[in-house]
């Protein structure tokens, strides 16, 4: 944006639900400098490694720049005419439930609002669901059952004021790093205790006072035991319980629970309960480990039961706290983006709510029952019930359980539209129509973070090519379908005002989500809107809910639920003996369409992996760096084995981020069964069962190149580097002609080749040069290739003659794998500093190298490096 080079734009980070504020300074050449916004209440200037690297994710490589119909570029009018005609035709011929939208928590509230209005009010179906179904639908269900609405009671300030924080199924240190650092700051200043409840040892355990390694899926039993202990310990709050129904039945269910199913010792359970009971100010943070379960909603209610029974909710430093995975999952919940919601926390099955919304929208049709939830939506696409499907900013061919079947379903659907920023996703490749959408830095609108704070996301760059905002695309389709007046939006501000006005109806029904105080914002007011926590109406702005004991069920009371432990849907057996846990890694986001573009974010963990316990590895004959094949009734994957006691025997942990674009066989959700929670419809993504065995290729390889590679091997995983690309490779058939294989892999025809082979050891090394510069290099061996990957990753484009040694020349530094992504500090650099400087603590490493001094999420890794050193043991 020429001329705007010095203007800083206030916006928000597009990744996790922390909702950090960012300041964006365009460089005038399509780039941005990014820093944390010191005035944003969520982060107060801090950013994690992903937020800090946002400026590296803006390249136009792979961007979708014009609409495409069946692979051919076309203009917007033609594309939207086809979309509108196809959806109208499906509705006319097969009824409203023959169409569906599948949306994303990455969308802005304004985009979400227009999509929800178009589907529910005008196409006349509730078949609109979102990838938030995979993220926090169980929380929504739990909140509604307990509170009468989907209300997050607490605020981030509660984390500053709590004396005990319990993380349940949440690796906050990696998944919400800025919140985790906020907790550590409170720990430093007021001694906040930290308990982690997770089957796996994660980075969040590093500072924990207690880590309860419970069995997968047994959270209900643990919290039922806590509820029973609250009664036994005289810790029920009789005063507060006047506002709560269901205590007796919940206590009876808790008393009948057998806590031994948790796999925890009596001592561990007692210590946890004692700590919880004697600490008045307790916040229980929960996330995907709770939600992604066939008993997810019950887990949520088991947690809420304890806070309600003890009256520890809505007060400073107290409360249950769901942290959302996506930047605007909360905004999606507010507009009614799930198939079982209406809008503004109103209910589809409430005729007063339906009539009010229909009148407000002047809508011709309004469904009176819930639509298809995500898993059912794709089943309907596959079996022909759904005739037209619109997927926006999400990649279900990778992220849905039974992902191979979902890919086939999308392909089988008569008419599929995908709106995205890139055509290079597993889902976009299946679409009939591709619509180019504006990306994060080009979009204007609002998002709501985990503590109900609405923030403006502001465009800092113009959209490239023909890309458009999603609200604009959806409104254009709505007008072409014949509803010109209802979708005659000119700006996101206009959409926001309408959404805010509609929320006033919800407020009128006595519901929680009411931002009608913002419904008369001028365009300038919308442009300048500062972060604000809802509700915002005549009577109230922000704050906590429920301290006053007023809830949203018709009788004004909360409800405790009688819930009992249910094991995960599938149990390990002889055929599938492992329990598969899936999750995020520190420096990547979802399917890596953006974070995968930032070399420093790929430096930490550049390859998909499976964590396996040493006992299991020994039994399977798996050595470090071997490849592991996982299989389930639904699919298979090949991943690098990491042998670690962080997982329990019989458990495996795998990351969710790799796709068909970045690896040959690491789409983890191909393995996961589509078993769902009966209440929330959320899939059980953390407790599938799989078989595992060592995968033995004929050769292993490692390659670097200045340009993208086209691997042909059975196994490959590619990542960006600062100088190009890197790839891990392995093949089943012996490599008989290395140069021919390299020519296919690198597609660099005008290059000179240098080859070294050791036939005795079966090792081969090849490099391609142009004008004396290294263009590419390939190393192969019968065992996992032993070279300095991080050194080699930096060699394409250099004039290094000795690249085939695979290691830096004597005296030249080899930083090793990235540990601190914020400052680009490698493991070898840290180890060397520890050794040469006699450093004994993470803080001393930080003082010497800056590593770990920004977002802090690498501090557990630094602690591990310190613990590894022999001189450290001697010093102790
Ligand atoms: S914690 Fe990191 S990923 Fe999450 S919003 Fe903040 S900067 Fe973005």
Short mmCIF file of C-alpha atoms in Angstrom, two decimals, residues 57-358:
data_model
loop_
_atom_site.label_atom_id
_atom_site.label_comp_id
_atom_site.label_asym_id
_atom_site.label_seq_id
_atom_site.Cartn_x
_atom_site.Cartn_y
_atom_site.Cartn_z
CA UNK A 57 3.23 -15.50 5.93
CA UNK A 58 2.05 -12.87 3.46
CA UNK A 59 3.65 -14.11 0.23
CA UNK A 60 1.44 -14.55 -2.80
CA UNK A 61 2.83 -17.98 -3.64
CA UNK A 62 -0.15 -20.30 -4.00
CA UNK A 63 -2.68 -17.45 -3.59
CA UNK A 64 -5.93 -17.84 -5.41
CA UNK A 65 -6.21 -14.61 -7.38
CA UNK A 66 -9.32 -15.10 -9.54
CA UNK A 67 -12.49 -17.22 -9.40
CA UNK A 68 -12.19 -20.62 -11.06
CA UNK A 69 -14.94 -22.87 -12.38
CA UNK A 70 -13.83 -26.44 -13.02
CA UNK A 71 -10.23 -25.31 -13.06
CA UNK A 72 -10.72 -22.44 -15.52
CA UNK A 73 -10.32 -18.83 -14.41
CA UNK A 74 -13.43 -16.74 -14.81
CA UNK A 75 -14.90 -13.43 -13.62
CA UNK A 76 -16.86 -12.87 -10.43
CA UNK A 77 -20.22 -12.38 -12.15
CA UNK A 78 -19.97 -15.72 -13.93
CA UNK A 79 -18.79 -17.56 -10.81
CA UNK A 80 -21.41 -16.08 -8.46
CA UNK A 81 -24.20 -16.53 -11.02
CA UNK A 82 -23.31 -20.21 -11.15
CA UNK A 83 -23.14 -20.51 -7.35
CA UNK A 84 -26.50 -18.75 -6.90
CA UNK A 85 -28.23 -20.74 -9.63
CA UNK A 86 -26.91 -24.06 -8.33
CA UNK A 87 -28.05 -23.44 -4.74
CA UNK A 88 -31.46 -22.12 -5.82
CA UNK A 89 -31.94 -25.05 -8.15
CA UNK A 90 -31.06 -27.56 -5.45
CA UNK A 91 -33.54 -25.96 -3.04
CA UNK A 92 -36.28 -25.81 -5.66
CA UNK A 93 -35.80 -29.39 -6.82
CA UNK A 94 -34.81 -31.16 -3.61
CA UNK A 95 -35.87 -28.89 -0.76
CA UNK A 96 -33.90 -26.58 1.54
CA UNK A 97 -32.08 -29.38 3.34
CA UNK A 98 -30.34 -30.38 0.10
CA UNK A 99 -27.84 -27.53 0.56
CA UNK A 100 -25.19 -26.90 3.21
CA UNK A 101 -22.46 -24.50 4.33
CA UNK A 102 -19.34 -25.57 6.23
CA UNK A 103 -17.60 -22.59 7.80
CA UNK A 104 -14.58 -21.81 9.94
CA UNK A 105 -13.63 -20.18 13.22
CA UNK A 106 -11.16 -18.19 11.11
CA UNK A 107 -14.01 -16.18 9.59
CA UNK A 108 -14.82 -12.73 10.93
CA UNK A 109 -18.10 -12.17 12.75
CA UNK A 110 -19.51 -10.14 9.86
CA UNK A 111 -18.72 -12.96 7.41
CA UNK A 112 -20.28 -15.50 9.73
CA UNK A 113 -23.38 -13.35 10.21
CA UNK A 114 -24.10 -13.03 6.50
CA UNK A 115 -23.56 -16.78 5.94
CA UNK A 116 -25.90 -17.68 8.81
CA UNK A 117 -28.58 -15.24 7.63
CA UNK A 118 -28.39 -16.54 4.05
CA UNK A 119 -28.66 -20.20 5.03
CA UNK A 120 -31.16 -20.05 7.89
CA UNK A 121 -33.33 -17.13 6.86
CA UNK A 122 -33.36 -17.36 3.08
CA UNK A 123 -32.26 -20.77 1.82
CA UNK A 124 -34.41 -22.06 4.68
CA UNK A 125 -32.17 -24.77 6.13
CA UNK A 126 -30.10 -25.06 9.30
CA UNK A 127 -27.46 -27.08 7.43
CA UNK A 128 -24.72 -24.65 8.37
CA UNK A 129 -21.97 -25.93 10.57
CA UNK A 130 -18.42 -24.92 11.27
CA UNK A 131 -15.09 -26.42 12.14
CA UNK A 132 -15.78 -25.14 15.64
CA UNK A 133 -17.79 -28.38 15.85
CA UNK A 134 -14.38 -30.07 16.04
CA UNK A 135 -13.11 -27.58 18.59
CA UNK A 136 -15.57 -26.53 21.31
CA UNK A 137 -19.07 -27.78 20.53
CA UNK A 138 -18.98 -29.81 23.75
CA UNK A 139 -18.38 -26.63 25.72
CA UNK A 140 -21.33 -24.94 24.03
CA UNK A 141 -23.53 -27.90 24.95
CA UNK A 142 -22.21 -28.01 28.52
CA UNK A 143 -22.69 -24.27 29.02
CA UNK A 144 -26.24 -24.39 27.69
CA UNK A 145 -27.18 -27.32 29.89
CA UNK A 146 -25.75 -25.68 33.02
CA UNK A 147 -26.36 -21.98 32.47
CA UNK A 148 -29.21 -21.88 29.95
CA UNK A 149 -26.97 -20.07 27.45
CA UNK A 150 -23.50 -20.48 25.98
CA UNK A 151 -21.85 -18.06 28.37
CA UNK A 152 -18.16 -17.97 29.26
CA UNK A 153 -18.42 -16.70 32.82
CA UNK A 154 -14.88 -15.50 33.42
CA UNK A 155 -12.32 -13.08 32.05
CA UNK A 156 -8.57 -13.06 31.54
CA UNK A 157 -8.24 -10.91 34.64
CA UNK A 158 -9.34 -13.94 36.62
CA UNK A 159 -6.07 -15.61 35.61
CA UNK A 160 -4.19 -12.77 37.28
CA UNK A 161 -6.21 -13.09 40.47
CA UNK A 162 -6.50 -16.87 40.89
CA UNK A 163 -4.55 -18.76 43.55
CA UNK A 164 -4.95 -22.08 41.76
CA UNK A 165 -5.22 -22.73 38.05
CA UNK A 166 -6.15 -26.19 36.81
CA UNK A 167 -5.45 -26.97 33.15
CA UNK A 168 -7.62 -29.84 31.94
CA UNK A 169 -6.86 -31.26 28.51
CA UNK A 170 -5.03 -28.10 27.56
CA UNK A 171 -1.39 -27.67 26.57
CA UNK A 172 -1.74 -23.94 27.14
CA UNK A 173 2.04 -23.39 26.95
CA UNK A 174 1.99 -24.28 23.25
CA UNK A 175 -1.60 -23.67 22.19
CA UNK A 176 -2.31 -20.36 23.98
CA UNK A 177 1.24 -19.24 24.85
CA UNK A 178 0.43 -15.67 25.81
CA UNK A 179 -2.21 -16.82 28.32
CA UNK A 180 0.26 -19.34 29.73
CA UNK A 181 2.84 -16.61 30.21
CA UNK A 182 0.18 -14.51 31.93
CA UNK A 183 -0.36 -17.38 34.36
CA UNK A 184 3.37 -17.72 34.94
CA UNK A 185 3.56 -14.00 35.64
CA UNK A 186 0.81 -14.41 38.26
CA UNK A 187 2.67 -17.40 39.63
CA UNK A 188 5.76 -15.24 39.99
CA UNK A 189 3.95 -12.37 41.67
CA UNK A 190 1.38 -14.15 43.88
CA UNK A 191 2.49 -17.78 43.90
CA UNK A 192 -0.46 -19.13 41.90
CA UNK A 193 -0.42 -22.93 42.01
CA UNK A 194 -0.70 -24.82 38.75
CA UNK A 195 -2.16 -28.30 38.19
CA UNK A 196 -2.11 -30.01 34.79
CA UNK A 197 -4.56 -32.82 34.07
CA UNK A 198 -3.49 -34.56 30.88
CA UNK A 199 -2.59 -38.15 29.90
CA UNK A 200 0.57 -36.74 28.30
CA UNK A 201 3.45 -34.76 29.75
CA UNK A 202 3.40 -31.50 27.81
CA UNK A 203 5.31 -28.24 27.91
CA UNK A 204 2.60 -26.95 30.26
CA UNK A 205 3.81 -29.42 32.91
CA UNK A 206 7.19 -27.73 33.13
CA UNK A 207 6.06 -25.27 35.81
CA UNK A 208 3.23 -27.35 37.26
CA UNK A 209 2.98 -28.18 40.96
CA UNK A 210 1.08 -31.31 40.06
CA UNK A 211 0.64 -33.30 36.87
CA UNK A 212 -2.18 -35.85 36.92
CA UNK A 213 -1.60 -38.31 34.08
CA UNK A 214 -5.12 -39.60 33.99
CA UNK A 215 -6.35 -42.20 31.48
CA UNK A 216 -7.79 -40.81 28.26
CA UNK A 217 -11.46 -39.98 28.68
CA UNK A 218 -11.69 -40.32 32.46
CA UNK A 219 -12.12 -36.62 33.36
CA UNK A 220 -15.76 -37.10 34.43
CA UNK A 221 -14.71 -39.65 37.05
CA UNK A 222 -12.04 -37.31 38.43
CA UNK A 223 -14.34 -34.29 38.70
CA UNK A 224 -17.15 -36.41 40.11
CA UNK A 225 -14.71 -37.49 42.79
CA UNK A 226 -13.89 -33.84 43.42
CA UNK A 227 -17.61 -33.06 43.74
CA UNK A 228 -18.02 -35.83 46.27
CA UNK A 229 -14.94 -34.55 48.12
CA UNK A 230 -16.40 -31.04 48.18
CA UNK A 231 -19.41 -32.39 50.05
CA UNK A 232 -17.32 -34.57 52.32
CA UNK A 233 -15.03 -31.64 53.07
CA UNK A 234 -17.90 -29.27 53.90
CA UNK A 235 -16.98 -27.07 50.93
CA UNK A 236 -20.43 -26.81 49.33
CA UNK A 237 -21.61 -23.20 49.23
CA UNK A 238 -25.14 -23.41 50.61
CA UNK A 239 -25.83 -19.75 49.94
CA UNK A 240 -24.86 -19.97 46.30
CA UNK A 241 -26.63 -23.30 45.83
CA UNK A 242 -29.95 -21.47 46.31
CA UNK A 243 -29.39 -20.42 42.70
CA UNK A 244 -28.67 -23.94 41.46
CA UNK A 245 -30.90 -26.93 40.67
CA UNK A 246 -29.81 -30.57 40.46
CA UNK A 247 -27.38 -30.78 43.37
CA UNK A 248 -28.83 -33.98 44.83
CA UNK A 249 -28.79 -35.99 41.62
CA UNK A 250 -25.31 -34.75 40.74
CA UNK A 251 -24.01 -35.73 44.18
CA UNK A 252 -25.61 -39.15 43.91
CA UNK A 253 -23.95 -39.72 40.54
CA UNK A 254 -20.65 -38.51 41.95
CA UNK A 255 -20.90 -40.77 44.97
CA UNK A 256 -21.43 -43.79 42.72
CA UNK A 257 -18.35 -43.03 40.63
CA UNK A 258 -15.29 -45.24 40.73
CA UNK A 259 -12.27 -42.93 40.56
CA UNK A 260 -9.92 -45.83 39.87
CA UNK A 261 -10.89 -45.62 36.17
CA UNK A 262 -8.69 -42.54 36.03
CA UNK A 263 -5.62 -44.70 36.57
CA UNK A 264 -4.45 -42.19 39.19
CA UNK A 265 -3.40 -43.24 42.67
CA UNK A 266 -5.60 -42.45 45.65
CA UNK A 267 -2.84 -40.17 46.89
CA UNK A 268 -2.76 -38.18 43.66
CA UNK A 269 -6.53 -37.76 43.63
CA UNK A 270 -6.62 -36.76 47.30
CA UNK A 271 -3.82 -34.23 46.86
CA UNK A 272 -5.68 -32.64 43.94
CA UNK A 273 -9.01 -32.54 45.76
CA UNK A 274 -7.43 -31.14 48.93
CA UNK A 275 -5.70 -28.38 46.98
CA UNK A 276 -8.87 -27.49 45.05
CA UNK A 277 -11.04 -27.48 48.17
CA UNK A 278 -8.76 -25.35 50.29
CA UNK A 279 -8.11 -22.78 47.53
CA UNK A 280 -11.02 -20.40 47.24
CA UNK A 281 -9.81 -18.66 44.11
CA UNK A 282 -9.61 -21.42 41.54
CA UNK A 283 -9.92 -21.22 37.77
CA UNK A 284 -10.34 -24.44 35.79
CA UNK A 285 -9.21 -23.93 32.20
CA UNK A 286 -10.29 -26.56 29.76
CA UNK A 287 -9.81 -27.11 26.08
CA UNK A 288 -9.68 -29.82 23.40
CA UNK A 289 -8.73 -32.66 25.74
CA UNK A 290 -12.13 -32.15 27.33
CA UNK A 291 -14.14 -31.21 24.24
CA UNK A 292 -12.90 -33.72 21.67
CA UNK A 293 -14.52 -36.72 23.25
CA UNK A 294 -17.66 -38.83 23.00
CA UNK A 295 -18.35 -37.70 26.57
CA UNK A 296 -17.16 -34.12 25.98
CA UNK A 297 -20.35 -32.38 27.07
CA UNK A 298 -20.48 -34.50 30.25
CA UNK A 299 -16.85 -33.65 31.00
CA UNK A 300 -17.70 -29.96 30.72
CA UNK A 301 -20.69 -30.37 33.03
CA UNK A 302 -18.62 -32.36 35.54
CA UNK A 303 -16.25 -29.37 35.75
CA UNK A 304 -19.09 -26.83 35.90
CA UNK A 305 -20.80 -28.88 38.65
CA UNK A 306 -17.80 -28.42 40.94
CA UNK A 307 -17.62 -24.67 40.40
CA UNK A 308 -21.38 -24.26 40.90
CA UNK A 309 -21.44 -26.42 44.01
CA UNK A 310 -18.60 -24.48 45.59
CA UNK A 311 -19.96 -21.11 44.43
CA UNK A 312 -16.66 -20.49 42.73
CA UNK A 313 -17.91 -18.87 39.59
CA UNK A 314 -18.19 -15.34 38.31
CA UNK A 315 -16.13 -13.94 41.15
CA UNK A 316 -12.65 -12.44 40.78
CA UNK A 317 -10.13 -15.25 40.37
CA UNK A 318 -12.79 -17.96 40.21
CA UNK A 319 -14.56 -19.96 37.56
CA UNK A 320 -14.59 -22.56 34.83
CA UNK A 321 -12.91 -21.19 31.70
CA UNK A 322 -13.16 -22.69 28.24
CA UNK A 323 -10.34 -21.44 25.99
CA UNK A 324 -11.22 -21.57 22.33
CA UNK A 325 -8.85 -22.92 19.74
CA UNK A 326 -9.63 -20.49 16.95
CA UNK A 327 -9.51 -16.70 16.74
CA UNK A 328 -13.23 -16.26 16.20
CA UNK A 329 -14.84 -19.45 17.42
CA UNK A 330 -16.68 -17.23 19.89
CA UNK A 331 -17.91 -14.91 17.14
CA UNK A 332 -19.27 -17.93 15.29
CA UNK A 333 -21.13 -19.00 18.42
CA UNK A 334 -22.55 -15.47 18.79
CA UNK A 335 -23.99 -15.26 15.29
CA UNK A 336 -25.36 -18.82 15.46
CA UNK A 337 -22.86 -20.39 13.11
CA UNK A 338 -23.53 -23.91 14.39
CA UNK A 339 -26.36 -25.96 12.92
CA UNK A 340 -28.22 -26.24 16.23
CA UNK A 341 -28.21 -22.50 16.99
CA UNK A 342 -30.24 -19.60 15.65
CA UNK A 343 -28.51 -16.23 16.13
CA UNK A 344 -27.28 -14.17 19.08
CA UNK A 345 -27.66 -17.16 21.45
CA UNK A 346 -31.34 -17.56 20.51
CA UNK A 347 -32.68 -21.06 19.95
CA UNK A 348 -33.93 -22.71 16.78
CA UNK A 349 -36.43 -24.77 18.71
CA UNK A 350 -37.97 -21.72 20.44
CA UNK A 351 -40.81 -20.38 18.28
CA UNK A 352 -40.70 -16.91 19.89
CA UNK A 353 -37.01 -16.65 19.05
CA UNK A 354 -37.57 -17.96 15.53
CA UNK A 355 -40.44 -15.61 14.82
CA UNK A 356 -38.52 -12.62 16.14
CA UNK A 357 -35.46 -13.35 14.01
CA UNK A 358 -37.56 -14.08 10.93
#
